[in-house]
Amino acid sequence: MPWVAALAALTALRLVIAAVAPLAPDEAYYWVWSRDLQGGYLDHPPMVAVFIRAGTLLVGENALGVRLMGPLALALGSVLLARAAEDLLPGRRAGPWAAALFNATLLAGVGAVTMTPDTPLLVFWTCALWALARVQRTGDGRWWLAVGLFAGLALASKYTAVLFGAGVVVWLLLDSSARRWFARWHLWAGGAVAVLAFAPVIAWNAAHGWASFAKQGGRAGSGDVGQALRFLGELIGGQVALATPLVFLFCAAGAAAAAWAWWRTRDDGALLLAALVLPGAALFLWQATGSRVQGNWPAVLYPAAAIAGAGLLQGRAWLRLRVPALALGGAMTAAVYIQAIAAPLPLPRRSDPTLARLGGWDAFAAEVAAAADRNGAAFVAAEEYGLASVLAFRMPAGRVVVAMDPRWRLFTLPAPAPGVTGLLVRSERRGEGPPLWPGAEPLTGLEGRLVRSRRGVEAEAYRLHRVTPALGQPPAVVLPRPGA
């Protein structure tokens, strides 16, 4: 099939981009997780660490190893998304177009070449959607076991996956033919499988004072009307950009069309799609009235929305708009790829997220190593977990990198040796307050400041301090190094 060949070519391109694009601090942080595998972490469940560990075991501890599973898993997810579309909207030839619309988003295009918890989340969410479509199409209750497995693995990737379960419940309650599953063992067995898949995360939280559940459950906020309007504007504008404008239009209109199709014709497949999009969308819009919603959080809504957009918008105008939607999405994604790798546009940090996250790390790590040598430092340290992790990934071999932050007490990494002098690297964005490290002595003059830049454009500036580990200081650990 031509679309499968196109997907294979796109996956090959993504693997090349994954290999050559610089690693971001968050990715390096998740790589540290992969070297200290646990049932959970403060920020997220552990699946991203499992993906990274698998990739680095296959091709080594390099950028491709960290990201390897992303392009491959999203290719599989795209095939299953197409199959789900054929099951839910038979006869509409929606499968290839649904997969294409989803892959045309920046969320998928950038998510495929960077490794974050959203990557396994999207993959397992799509797998669960496919298994649920099998339930709806075949009526075979055994597919509920697959739904439970994939939903549980999605939840072990990121807590946002709870929205999948909520959508399933909405579908079961509203669809008169689906309600029969409440009386059958298959549904409950699938739920048990989901709990088993998620059990390591529950066990880890129980052993660590429910730290991760408390952190992720405490994101609610409140604000005045002005703040609410600003947050809503950021959410909607961010989605238009991250989904790309025409694909966002397809997805939003498709979700509305799914709800309308069920209301008018009681289309069971359309109801399932609407249930997996609209409640989550309403939740994010409500949350944005009180606190900022990060642009990547609604990513889980797009697989079902892409199916709805491809299968339910069959008018002539919509059909003519498909190719421009894919072209615009591809062009926007390509522009991000090129800027991340080659930076042909000398954009400032505020206008270029690739500069802030990816720019100049190799040269900066070399400068930090040289500063450590000049000051006789036995180790390099950082308070920011991302900065510490990216230095651990990029510093020359044999260097000791120390991280200091309360989150590290939840890891099983070793503490630094007391009584030796190190060099603390601290971003100027943290302000002029004192470092967390007790007794930190700032270096003066030009020796005390380093700048990370890309092609002469400043990404970030840092201050250097001499520090010495001591008993009773805030938690600090020695981070793993590639190959060590």
Tab-separated table of C-alpha atoms in Angstrom:
chain	number	residue	atom	x	y	z
A	1	MET	CA	0.000	0.000	0.000
A	2	PRO	CA	1.446	3.412	-0.951
A	3	TRP	CA	0.640	5.015	2.387
A	4	VAL	CA	2.581	2.310	4.239
A	5	ALA	CA	5.601	2.988	2.029
A	6	ALA	CA	5.240	6.703	2.794
A	7	LEU	CA	5.079	5.920	6.516
A	8	ALA	CA	8.231	3.798	6.235
A	9	ALA	CA	10.054	6.644	4.497
A	10	LEU	CA	8.858	9.114	7.129
A	11	THR	CA	10.032	6.780	9.891
A	12	ALA	CA	13.467	6.493	8.284
A	13	LEU	CA	13.702	10.295	8.118
A	14	ARG	CA	12.692	10.547	11.764
A	15	LEU	CA	15.385	8.078	12.759
A	16	VAL	CA	17.996	10.231	10.992
A	17	ILE	CA	16.731	13.377	12.727
A	18	ALA	CA	16.699	11.545	16.062
A	19	ALA	CA	20.334	10.574	15.562
A	20	VAL	CA	21.685	14.010	14.628
A	21	ALA	CA	19.541	16.465	16.624
A	22	PRO	CA	21.094	17.481	19.966
A	23	LEU	CA	19.631	15.929	23.101
A	24	ALA	CA	17.471	18.241	25.242
A	25	PRO	CA	17.900	18.498	29.045
A	26	ASP	CA	14.601	16.728	29.732
A	27	GLU	CA	15.638	13.843	27.499
A	28	ALA	CA	18.946	13.579	29.345
A	29	TYR	CA	17.011	13.582	32.615
A	30	TYR	CA	14.874	10.672	31.426
A	31	TRP	CA	18.065	8.925	30.337
A	32	VAL	CA	19.220	9.168	33.971
A	33	TRP	CA	15.953	7.428	34.891
A	34	SER	CA	16.823	4.613	32.496
A	35	ARG	CA	20.049	4.045	34.444
A	36	ASP	CA	18.101	3.808	37.722
A	37	LEU	CA	14.969	1.910	36.709
A	38	GLN	CA	12.177	2.048	39.287
A	39	GLY	CA	8.428	1.601	39.382
A	40	GLY	CA	7.922	5.350	39.305
A	41	TYR	CA	9.513	8.775	39.618
A	42	LEU	CA	8.475	12.094	41.096
A	43	ASP	CA	7.537	13.629	37.756
A	44	HIS	CA	5.971	10.749	35.813
A	45	PRO	CA	5.498	6.978	35.644
A	46	PRO	CA	8.458	4.967	34.351
A	47	MET	CA	7.603	3.934	30.768
A	48	VAL	CA	9.779	6.600	29.141
A	49	ALA	CA	12.756	5.171	31.040
A	50	VAL	CA	11.902	1.681	29.788
A	51	PHE	CA	11.765	2.955	26.192
A	52	ILE	CA	15.146	4.666	26.588
A	53	ARG	CA	16.715	1.630	28.219
A	54	ALA	CA	15.548	-0.574	25.340
A	55	GLY	CA	16.923	1.842	22.754
A	56	THR	CA	20.295	2.326	24.424
A	57	LEU	CA	20.733	-1.422	24.850
A	58	LEU	CA	20.186	-1.815	21.105
A	59	VAL	CA	22.317	1.009	19.667
A	60	GLY	CA	24.239	2.513	22.586
A	61	GLU	CA	24.030	5.507	24.902
A	62	ASN	CA	23.808	8.194	22.279
A	63	ALA	CA	21.067	10.433	20.913
A	64	LEU	CA	19.719	7.716	18.622
A	65	GLY	CA	19.713	5.184	21.449
A	66	VAL	CA	17.742	7.515	23.696
A	67	ARG	CA	15.181	8.198	20.944
A	68	LEU	CA	15.192	4.959	18.946
A	69	MET	CA	11.880	3.623	20.225
A	70	GLY	CA	10.007	6.834	19.385
A	71	PRO	CA	9.965	6.682	15.562
A	72	LEU	CA	9.516	2.907	15.557
A	73	ALA	CA	6.684	2.883	18.080
A	74	LEU	CA	4.862	5.782	16.428
A	75	ALA	CA	5.060	3.970	13.086
A	76	LEU	CA	3.336	0.974	14.669
A	77	GLY	CA	0.832	3.286	16.326
A	78	SER	CA	0.064	4.903	12.967
A	79	VAL	CA	-0.742	1.531	11.400
A	80	LEU	CA	-3.035	0.651	14.296
A	81	LEU	CA	-4.663	4.080	14.124
A	82	ALA	CA	-5.517	3.392	10.492
A	83	ARG	CA	-6.947	-0.010	11.404
A	84	ALA	CA	-9.038	1.567	14.168
A	85	ALA	CA	-10.437	4.070	11.678
A	86	GLU	CA	-11.500	1.270	9.331
A	87	ASP	CA	-13.206	-0.548	12.202
A	88	LEU	CA	-15.030	2.462	13.620
A	89	LEU	CA	-16.016	4.098	10.322
A	90	PRO	CA	-16.207	1.220	7.829
A	91	GLY	CA	-16.523	1.971	4.155
A	92	ARG	CA	-15.235	5.550	4.408
A	93	ARG	CA	-11.567	4.803	3.563
A	94	ALA	CA	-10.618	6.863	6.576
A	95	GLY	CA	-7.637	4.816	7.800
A	96	PRO	CA	-4.724	6.182	5.718
A	97	TRP	CA	-6.016	9.758	5.933
A	98	ALA	CA	-6.431	9.509	9.711
A	99	ALA	CA	-2.846	8.281	10.091
A	100	ALA	CA	-1.630	11.001	7.737
A	101	LEU	CA	-3.444	13.784	9.579
A	102	PHE	CA	-2.061	12.610	12.898
A	103	ASN	CA	1.487	12.375	11.546
A	104	ALA	CA	1.193	15.867	10.047
A	105	THR	CA	0.930	17.417	13.508
A	106	LEU	CA	3.946	18.945	15.198
A	107	LEU	CA	2.961	16.907	18.247
A	108	ALA	CA	3.681	13.692	16.349
A	109	GLY	CA	6.481	15.040	14.168
A	110	VAL	CA	8.514	16.474	17.032
A	111	GLY	CA	7.337	13.831	19.511
A	112	ALA	CA	8.703	11.104	17.249
A	113	VAL	CA	12.246	12.487	17.352
A	114	THR	CA	12.357	13.516	21.012
A	115	MET	CA	11.882	11.111	23.899
A	116	THR	CA	9.469	12.314	26.566
A	117	PRO	CA	6.648	10.567	28.470
A	118	ASP	CA	4.259	11.726	25.734
A	119	THR	CA	5.913	9.359	23.257
A	120	PRO	CA	4.976	6.045	24.925
A	121	LEU	CA	1.699	7.613	26.078
A	122	LEU	CA	0.604	8.336	22.499
A	123	VAL	CA	1.704	4.913	21.318
A	124	PHE	CA	-0.133	2.926	23.979
A	125	TRP	CA	-3.173	5.241	23.828
A	126	THR	CA	-3.412	4.519	20.105
A	127	CYS	CA	-2.974	0.788	20.708
A	128	ALA	CA	-5.778	0.898	23.279
A	129	LEU	CA	-7.972	2.813	20.823
A	130	TRP	CA	-7.353	0.120	18.191
A	131	ALA	CA	-8.246	-2.664	20.633
A	132	LEU	CA	-11.382	-0.777	21.681
A	133	ALA	CA	-12.356	-0.401	18.020
A	134	ARG	CA	-11.994	-4.177	17.722
A	135	VAL	CA	-14.409	-4.584	20.622
A	136	GLN	CA	-16.894	-2.254	18.978
A	137	ARG	CA	-16.599	-3.831	15.510
A	138	THR	CA	-16.404	-7.542	16.366
A	139	GLY	CA	-18.335	-7.801	19.628
A	140	ASP	CA	-15.624	-10.225	20.808
A	141	GLY	CA	-15.166	-9.586	24.537
A	142	ARG	CA	-11.665	-10.996	24.574
A	143	TRP	CA	-10.451	-7.750	23.046
A	144	TRP	CA	-11.184	-6.100	26.391
A	145	LEU	CA	-8.056	-7.802	27.721
A	146	ALA	CA	-5.978	-5.999	25.096
A	147	VAL	CA	-7.763	-2.727	25.862
A	148	GLY	CA	-6.883	-3.154	29.532
A	149	LEU	CA	-3.247	-4.017	28.818
A	150	PHE	CA	-2.631	-1.057	26.522
A	151	ALA	CA	-4.597	1.363	28.714
A	152	GLY	CA	-2.584	0.233	31.741
A	153	LEU	CA	0.689	0.717	29.841
A	154	ALA	CA	-0.489	4.163	28.736
A	155	LEU	CA	-1.177	5.034	32.370
A	156	ALA	CA	2.288	3.712	33.240
A	157	SER	CA	3.574	6.253	30.697
A	158	LYS	CA	1.769	9.369	31.908
A	159	TYR	CA	-1.151	10.008	34.241
A	160	THR	CA	-3.046	11.847	31.488
A	161	ALA	CA	-4.022	8.372	30.256
A	162	VAL	CA	-6.750	8.345	32.907
A	163	LEU	CA	-8.746	10.305	30.323
A	164	PHE	CA	-8.890	7.181	28.173
A	165	GLY	CA	-10.678	5.303	30.935
A	166	ALA	CA	-13.024	8.235	31.430
A	167	GLY	CA	-13.849	8.244	27.732
A	168	VAL	CA	-14.541	4.520	27.758
A	169	VAL	CA	-16.960	4.942	30.664
A	170	VAL	CA	-18.781	7.746	28.828
A	171	TRP	CA	-19.102	5.524	25.751
A	172	LEU	CA	-20.384	2.569	27.775
A	173	LEU	CA	-22.974	4.699	29.543
A	174	LEU	CA	-24.284	6.468	26.450
A	175	ASP	CA	-24.271	3.586	23.973
A	176	SER	CA	-27.222	1.291	24.662
A	177	SER	CA	-25.609	-1.627	22.833
A	178	ALA	CA	-22.304	-1.180	24.686
A	179	ARG	CA	-23.899	-1.171	28.139
A	180	ARG	CA	-24.216	-4.956	27.956
A	181	TRP	CA	-20.494	-5.172	28.689
A	182	PHE	CA	-21.140	-4.128	32.289
A	183	ALA	CA	-22.775	-7.526	32.808
A	184	ARG	CA	-19.928	-9.527	31.241
A	185	TRP	CA	-16.665	-10.628	32.769
A	186	HIS	CA	-14.542	-9.430	29.849
A	187	LEU	CA	-14.862	-5.738	30.749
A	188	TRP	CA	-13.923	-6.331	34.377
A	189	ALA	CA	-11.074	-8.640	33.433
A	190	GLY	CA	-9.728	-5.908	31.134
A	191	GLY	CA	-9.899	-3.486	34.041
A	192	ALA	CA	-7.964	-5.941	36.198
A	193	VAL	CA	-5.282	-6.234	33.504
A	194	ALA	CA	-5.007	-2.435	33.411
A	195	VAL	CA	-4.531	-2.321	37.179
A	196	LEU	CA	-1.847	-5.021	36.984
A	197	ALA	CA	0.008	-3.103	34.283
A	198	PHE	CA	-0.123	0.017	36.447
A	199	ALA	CA	0.639	-1.814	39.716
A	200	PRO	CA	4.401	-1.016	39.772
A	201	VAL	CA	3.573	2.691	39.772
A	202	ILE	CA	1.129	2.249	42.641
A	203	ALA	CA	3.668	0.202	44.605
A	204	TRP	CA	6.407	2.795	44.059
A	205	ASN	CA	4.143	5.611	45.206
A	206	ALA	CA	3.071	3.644	48.266
A	207	ALA	CA	6.725	3.159	49.194
A	208	HIS	CA	7.586	6.831	48.654
A	209	GLY	CA	4.779	8.659	50.434
A	210	TRP	CA	2.615	8.911	47.302
A	211	ALA	CA	5.057	11.548	46.061
A	212	SER	CA	4.261	11.351	42.351
A	213	PHE	CA	0.489	11.195	42.819
A	214	ALA	CA	0.637	14.215	45.116
A	215	LYS	CA	2.797	16.228	42.703
A	216	GLN	CA	0.688	15.541	39.629
A	217	GLY	CA	-2.578	15.866	41.511
A	218	GLY	CA	-1.655	19.289	42.850
A	219	ARG	CA	-1.549	21.167	39.544
A	220	ALA	CA	-4.861	22.942	39.913
A	221	GLY	CA	-4.849	26.685	40.252
A	222	SER	CA	-7.132	29.670	40.279
A	223	GLY	CA	-6.943	33.171	38.952
A	224	ASP	CA	-8.943	36.201	37.954
A	225	VAL	CA	-10.826	36.669	34.697
A	226	GLY	CA	-7.817	38.212	32.997
A	227	GLN	CA	-5.662	35.236	33.853
A	228	ALA	CA	-8.353	32.824	32.728
A	229	LEU	CA	-8.659	34.529	29.349
A	230	ARG	CA	-4.894	34.555	28.940
A	231	PHE	CA	-4.574	30.857	29.809
A	232	LEU	CA	-7.460	29.958	27.502
A	233	GLY	CA	-5.863	31.939	24.697
A	234	GLU	CA	-2.538	30.208	25.289
A	235	LEU	CA	-4.209	26.788	25.268
A	236	ILE	CA	-6.155	27.314	22.053
A	237	GLY	CA	-3.312	29.120	20.283
A	238	GLY	CA	-0.856	26.455	21.368
A	239	GLN	CA	-3.077	23.703	20.012
A	240	VAL	CA	-3.488	25.458	16.669
A	241	ALA	CA	0.310	25.671	16.414
A	242	LEU	CA	1.174	22.208	17.720
A	243	ALA	CA	-1.502	20.421	15.694
A	244	THR	CA	-0.753	22.807	12.775
A	245	PRO	CA	-3.643	25.072	11.763
A	246	LEU	CA	-5.427	23.022	9.097
A	247	VAL	CA	-5.016	19.712	10.922
A	248	PHE	CA	-6.385	21.364	14.061
A	249	LEU	CA	-9.373	22.499	12.013
A	250	PHE	CA	-9.925	18.942	10.781
A	251	CYS	CA	-9.650	17.505	14.293
A	252	ALA	CA	-11.905	20.072	15.971
A	253	ALA	CA	-14.552	19.855	13.247
A	254	GLY	CA	-14.256	16.077	13.172
A	255	ALA	CA	-14.874	15.786	16.911
A	256	ALA	CA	-17.949	17.993	16.580
A	257	ALA	CA	-19.129	15.936	13.586
A	258	ALA	CA	-18.708	12.750	15.625
A	259	ALA	CA	-20.969	14.071	18.368
A	260	TRP	CA	-23.521	15.229	15.777
A	261	ALA	CA	-23.440	11.886	13.935
A	262	TRP	CA	-24.216	10.019	17.120
A	263	TRP	CA	-26.983	12.455	18.072
A	264	ARG	CA	-28.689	12.152	14.692
A	265	THR	CA	-28.063	8.526	13.711
A	266	ARG	CA	-26.835	6.840	16.885
A	267	ASP	CA	-23.595	5.918	15.110
A	268	ASP	CA	-21.761	3.812	17.721
A	269	GLY	CA	-18.308	4.357	16.201
A	270	ALA	CA	-18.807	8.113	16.079
A	271	LEU	CA	-19.878	8.101	19.721
A	272	LEU	CA	-16.720	6.274	20.750
A	273	LEU	CA	-14.591	8.864	18.954
A	274	ALA	CA	-16.509	11.757	20.518
A	275	ALA	CA	-16.182	10.177	23.970
A	276	LEU	CA	-12.403	9.962	23.601
A	277	VAL	CA	-12.081	13.623	22.563
A	278	LEU	CA	-14.780	15.906	23.916
A	279	PRO	CA	-14.691	15.130	27.687
A	280	GLY	CA	-10.911	15.566	27.703
A	281	ALA	CA	-11.139	18.770	25.683
A	282	ALA	CA	-13.750	20.123	28.106
A	283	LEU	CA	-11.505	19.229	31.050
A	284	PHE	CA	-8.500	21.051	29.602
A	285	LEU	CA	-10.597	24.103	28.777
A	286	TRP	CA	-11.965	24.147	32.312
A	287	GLN	CA	-8.483	23.743	33.789
A	288	ALA	CA	-7.249	26.649	31.680
A	289	THR	CA	-9.711	28.943	33.456
A	290	GLY	CA	-7.647	28.549	36.609
A	291	SER	CA	-4.123	27.505	35.636
A	292	ARG	CA	-1.834	27.150	32.647
A	293	VAL	CA	-2.290	23.993	30.553
A	294	GLN	CA	0.929	22.869	28.879
A	295	GLY	CA	0.595	22.548	25.122
A	296	ASN	CA	1.508	18.862	25.026
A	297	TRP	CA	-1.103	17.727	27.566
A	298	PRO	CA	-4.016	17.515	25.082
A	299	ALA	CA	-1.900	15.423	22.654
A	300	VAL	CA	-3.877	12.301	23.604
A	301	LEU	CA	-7.029	13.766	22.069
A	302	TYR	CA	-5.644	13.836	18.531
A	303	PRO	CA	-5.631	10.140	17.524
A	304	ALA	CA	-9.429	9.831	17.864
A	305	ALA	CA	-9.952	13.367	16.536
A	306	ALA	CA	-7.860	12.568	13.450
A	307	ILE	CA	-10.054	9.528	12.749
A	308	ALA	CA	-13.166	11.662	13.106
A	309	GLY	CA	-11.739	14.362	10.845
A	310	ALA	CA	-10.731	11.869	8.163
A	311	GLY	CA	-13.904	9.788	8.235
A	312	LEU	CA	-16.754	12.136	9.033
A	313	LEU	CA	-15.801	15.246	7.054
A	314	GLN	CA	-16.637	13.943	3.598
A	315	GLY	CA	-17.873	17.117	1.923
A	316	ARG	CA	-16.149	18.321	-1.231
A	317	ALA	CA	-14.543	21.298	0.509
A	318	TRP	CA	-13.108	19.082	3.233
A	319	LEU	CA	-11.772	16.569	0.720
A	320	ARG	CA	-9.996	19.349	-1.175
A	321	LEU	CA	-8.465	20.600	2.073
A	322	ARG	CA	-6.812	17.295	3.016
A	323	VAL	CA	-3.675	17.646	0.922
A	324	PRO	CA	-3.057	21.295	1.920
A	325	ALA	CA	-3.445	20.263	5.581
A	326	LEU	CA	-0.804	17.574	5.174
A	327	ALA	CA	1.466	19.883	3.202
A	328	LEU	CA	1.285	22.679	5.776
A	329	GLY	CA	1.871	20.282	8.653
A	330	GLY	CA	4.817	18.697	6.885
A	331	ALA	CA	6.328	22.078	6.060
A	332	MET	CA	6.028	23.310	9.643
A	333	THR	CA	7.579	20.112	10.973
A	334	ALA	CA	10.401	20.274	8.431
A	335	ALA	CA	11.111	23.871	9.451
A	336	VAL	CA	11.452	22.809	13.082
A	337	TYR	CA	13.752	19.922	12.101
A	338	ILE	CA	16.006	22.196	10.034
A	339	GLN	CA	16.196	24.889	12.696
A	340	ALA	CA	16.984	22.321	15.384
A	341	ILE	CA	19.828	20.792	13.396
A	342	ALA	CA	21.297	23.598	11.278
A	343	ALA	CA	19.808	26.818	12.760
A	344	PRO	CA	19.819	28.764	9.477
A	345	LEU	CA	17.796	31.555	11.118
A	346	PRO	CA	19.651	33.484	13.879
A	347	LEU	CA	16.533	33.831	16.010
A	348	PRO	CA	16.750	34.984	19.650
A	349	ARG	CA	15.889	32.617	22.491
A	350	ARG	CA	12.399	34.035	23.022
A	351	SER	CA	11.515	33.248	19.381
A	352	ASP	CA	13.278	29.902	19.015
A	353	PRO	CA	12.489	27.014	21.377
A	354	THR	CA	15.138	24.900	19.643
A	355	LEU	CA	17.833	27.351	20.756
A	356	ALA	CA	16.716	27.297	24.383
A	357	ARG	CA	16.467	23.492	24.544
A	358	LEU	CA	19.057	22.218	22.086
A	359	GLY	CA	21.536	24.925	21.241
A	360	GLY	CA	25.234	24.824	22.043
A	361	TRP	CA	25.395	22.023	24.584
A	362	ASP	CA	28.497	20.248	23.258
A	363	ALA	CA	30.643	23.377	23.234
A	364	PHE	CA	29.249	24.450	26.584
A	365	ALA	CA	30.061	21.068	28.185
A	366	ALA	CA	33.624	21.397	26.907
A	367	GLU	CA	33.892	24.896	28.390
A	368	VAL	CA	32.596	23.641	31.735
A	369	ALA	CA	35.199	20.861	31.708
A	370	ALA	CA	37.949	23.375	30.959
A	371	ALA	CA	36.766	25.624	33.806
A	372	ALA	CA	36.760	22.638	36.154
A	373	ASP	CA	40.359	21.870	35.177
A	374	ARG	CA	41.471	25.458	35.743
A	375	ASN	CA	39.956	25.439	39.224
A	376	GLY	CA	41.108	21.961	40.208
A	377	ALA	CA	37.507	20.760	40.611
A	378	ALA	CA	37.018	17.061	41.286
A	379	PHE	CA	33.425	17.204	40.020
A	380	VAL	CA	30.920	19.429	38.245
A	381	ALA	CA	27.539	20.083	39.890
A	382	ALA	CA	24.188	21.674	39.056
A	383	GLU	CA	21.002	22.376	40.985
A	384	GLU	CA	18.668	22.177	37.981
A	385	TYR	CA	17.905	18.536	37.228
A	386	GLY	CA	17.880	19.095	33.460
A	387	LEU	CA	21.175	20.960	33.450
A	388	ALA	CA	22.828	18.358	35.670
A	389	SER	CA	21.522	15.530	33.478
A	390	VAL	CA	22.609	17.058	30.177
A	391	LEU	CA	26.081	17.709	31.601
A	392	ALA	CA	26.258	14.086	32.748
A	393	PHE	CA	25.339	12.957	29.244
A	394	ARG	CA	27.694	15.335	27.384
A	395	MET	CA	30.727	15.965	29.599
A	396	PRO	CA	34.029	14.357	28.548
A	397	ALA	CA	34.553	10.815	29.775
A	398	GLY	CA	35.851	10.358	33.295
A	399	ARG	CA	34.218	13.475	34.712
A	400	VAL	CA	32.088	13.239	37.846
A	401	VAL	CA	28.777	15.089	37.649
A	402	VAL	CA	26.758	15.799	40.798
A	403	ALA	CA	23.102	16.875	40.980
A	404	MET	CA	21.544	18.628	43.966
A	405	ASP	CA	17.770	18.834	44.392
A	406	PRO	CA	15.270	17.281	46.830
A	407	ARG	CA	13.915	15.036	44.035
A	408	TRP	CA	17.156	13.036	44.017
A	409	ARG	CA	16.401	11.517	47.411
A	410	LEU	CA	13.876	9.318	45.565
A	411	PHE	CA	16.649	7.743	43.469
A	412	THR	CA	19.123	5.021	44.412
A	413	LEU	CA	22.160	6.870	43.053
A	414	PRO	CA	25.316	7.251	45.190
A	415	ALA	CA	26.143	10.370	47.183
A	416	PRO	CA	29.240	12.428	46.311
A	417	ALA	CA	32.385	11.946	48.354
A	418	PRO	CA	32.713	14.530	51.171
A	419	GLY	CA	35.635	16.880	51.511
A	420	VAL	CA	36.518	17.419	47.840
A	421	THR	CA	36.053	20.631	45.883
A	422	GLY	CA	33.758	20.888	42.894
A	423	LEU	CA	32.427	23.457	40.455
A	424	LEU	CA	28.749	24.405	40.647
A	425	VAL	CA	27.158	25.612	37.389
A	426	ARG	CA	24.076	27.775	37.960
A	427	SER	CA	21.861	29.448	35.364
A	428	GLU	CA	21.412	33.196	35.665
A	429	ARG	CA	17.708	32.604	35.079
A	430	ARG	CA	17.513	31.368	38.686
A	431	GLY	CA	18.037	34.952	39.818
A	432	GLU	CA	20.526	36.479	42.208
A	433	GLY	CA	19.543	34.431	45.249
A	434	PRO	CA	22.122	32.188	46.940
A	435	PRO	CA	22.690	28.674	45.605
A	436	LEU	CA	21.134	25.690	47.375
A	437	TRP	CA	24.609	24.371	48.030
A	438	PRO	CA	25.756	25.590	51.487
A	439	GLY	CA	28.967	27.576	51.441
A	440	ALA	CA	29.045	28.010	47.657
A	441	GLU	CA	31.791	30.507	46.768
A	442	PRO	CA	31.161	32.479	43.556
A	443	LEU	CA	34.012	32.824	41.100
A	444	THR	CA	34.661	36.435	40.181
A	445	GLY	CA	35.291	38.213	36.916
A	446	LEU	CA	35.185	36.577	33.513
A	447	GLU	CA	36.219	33.281	35.101
A	448	GLY	CA	32.901	33.122	36.928
A	449	ARG	CA	30.581	33.336	33.912
A	450	LEU	CA	29.961	31.053	30.932
A	451	VAL	CA	27.565	31.503	28.025
A	452	ARG	CA	25.928	28.735	26.045
A	453	SER	CA	25.321	29.844	22.481
A	454	ARG	CA	24.645	28.572	18.991
A	455	ARG	CA	26.238	30.314	16.037
A	456	GLY	CA	26.815	33.418	18.106
A	457	VAL	CA	23.243	33.663	19.422
A	458	GLU	CA	23.077	33.400	23.211
A	459	ALA	CA	20.926	30.603	24.578
A	460	GLU	CA	21.674	31.002	28.292
A	461	ALA	CA	24.267	32.407	30.690
A	462	TYR	CA	25.610	30.661	33.807
A	463	ARG	CA	27.520	31.539	36.975
A	464	LEU	CA	30.220	29.324	38.475
A	465	HIS	CA	30.806	28.594	42.187
A	466	ARG	CA	33.266	26.501	44.167
A	467	VAL	CA	31.482	23.978	46.392
A	468	THR	CA	32.365	21.182	48.795
A	469	PRO	CA	30.065	18.282	49.806
A	470	ALA	CA	29.323	18.057	53.510
A	471	LEU	CA	27.117	16.054	55.824
A	472	GLY	CA	23.644	17.485	56.334
A	473	GLN	CA	23.461	19.405	53.065
A	474	PRO	CA	20.455	19.094	50.711
A	475	PRO	CA	20.252	15.792	48.807
A	476	ALA	CA	22.963	15.367	46.189
A	477	VAL	CA	23.835	12.358	44.014
A	478	VAL	CA	26.483	11.338	41.511
A	479	LEU	CA	24.822	10.932	38.138
A	480	PRO	CA	25.589	8.029	35.797
A	481	ARG	CA	27.763	8.620	32.729
A	482	PRO	CA	27.369	7.055	29.266
A	483	GLY	CA	29.224	3.777	29.044
A	484	ALA	CA	30.074	3.758	32.741
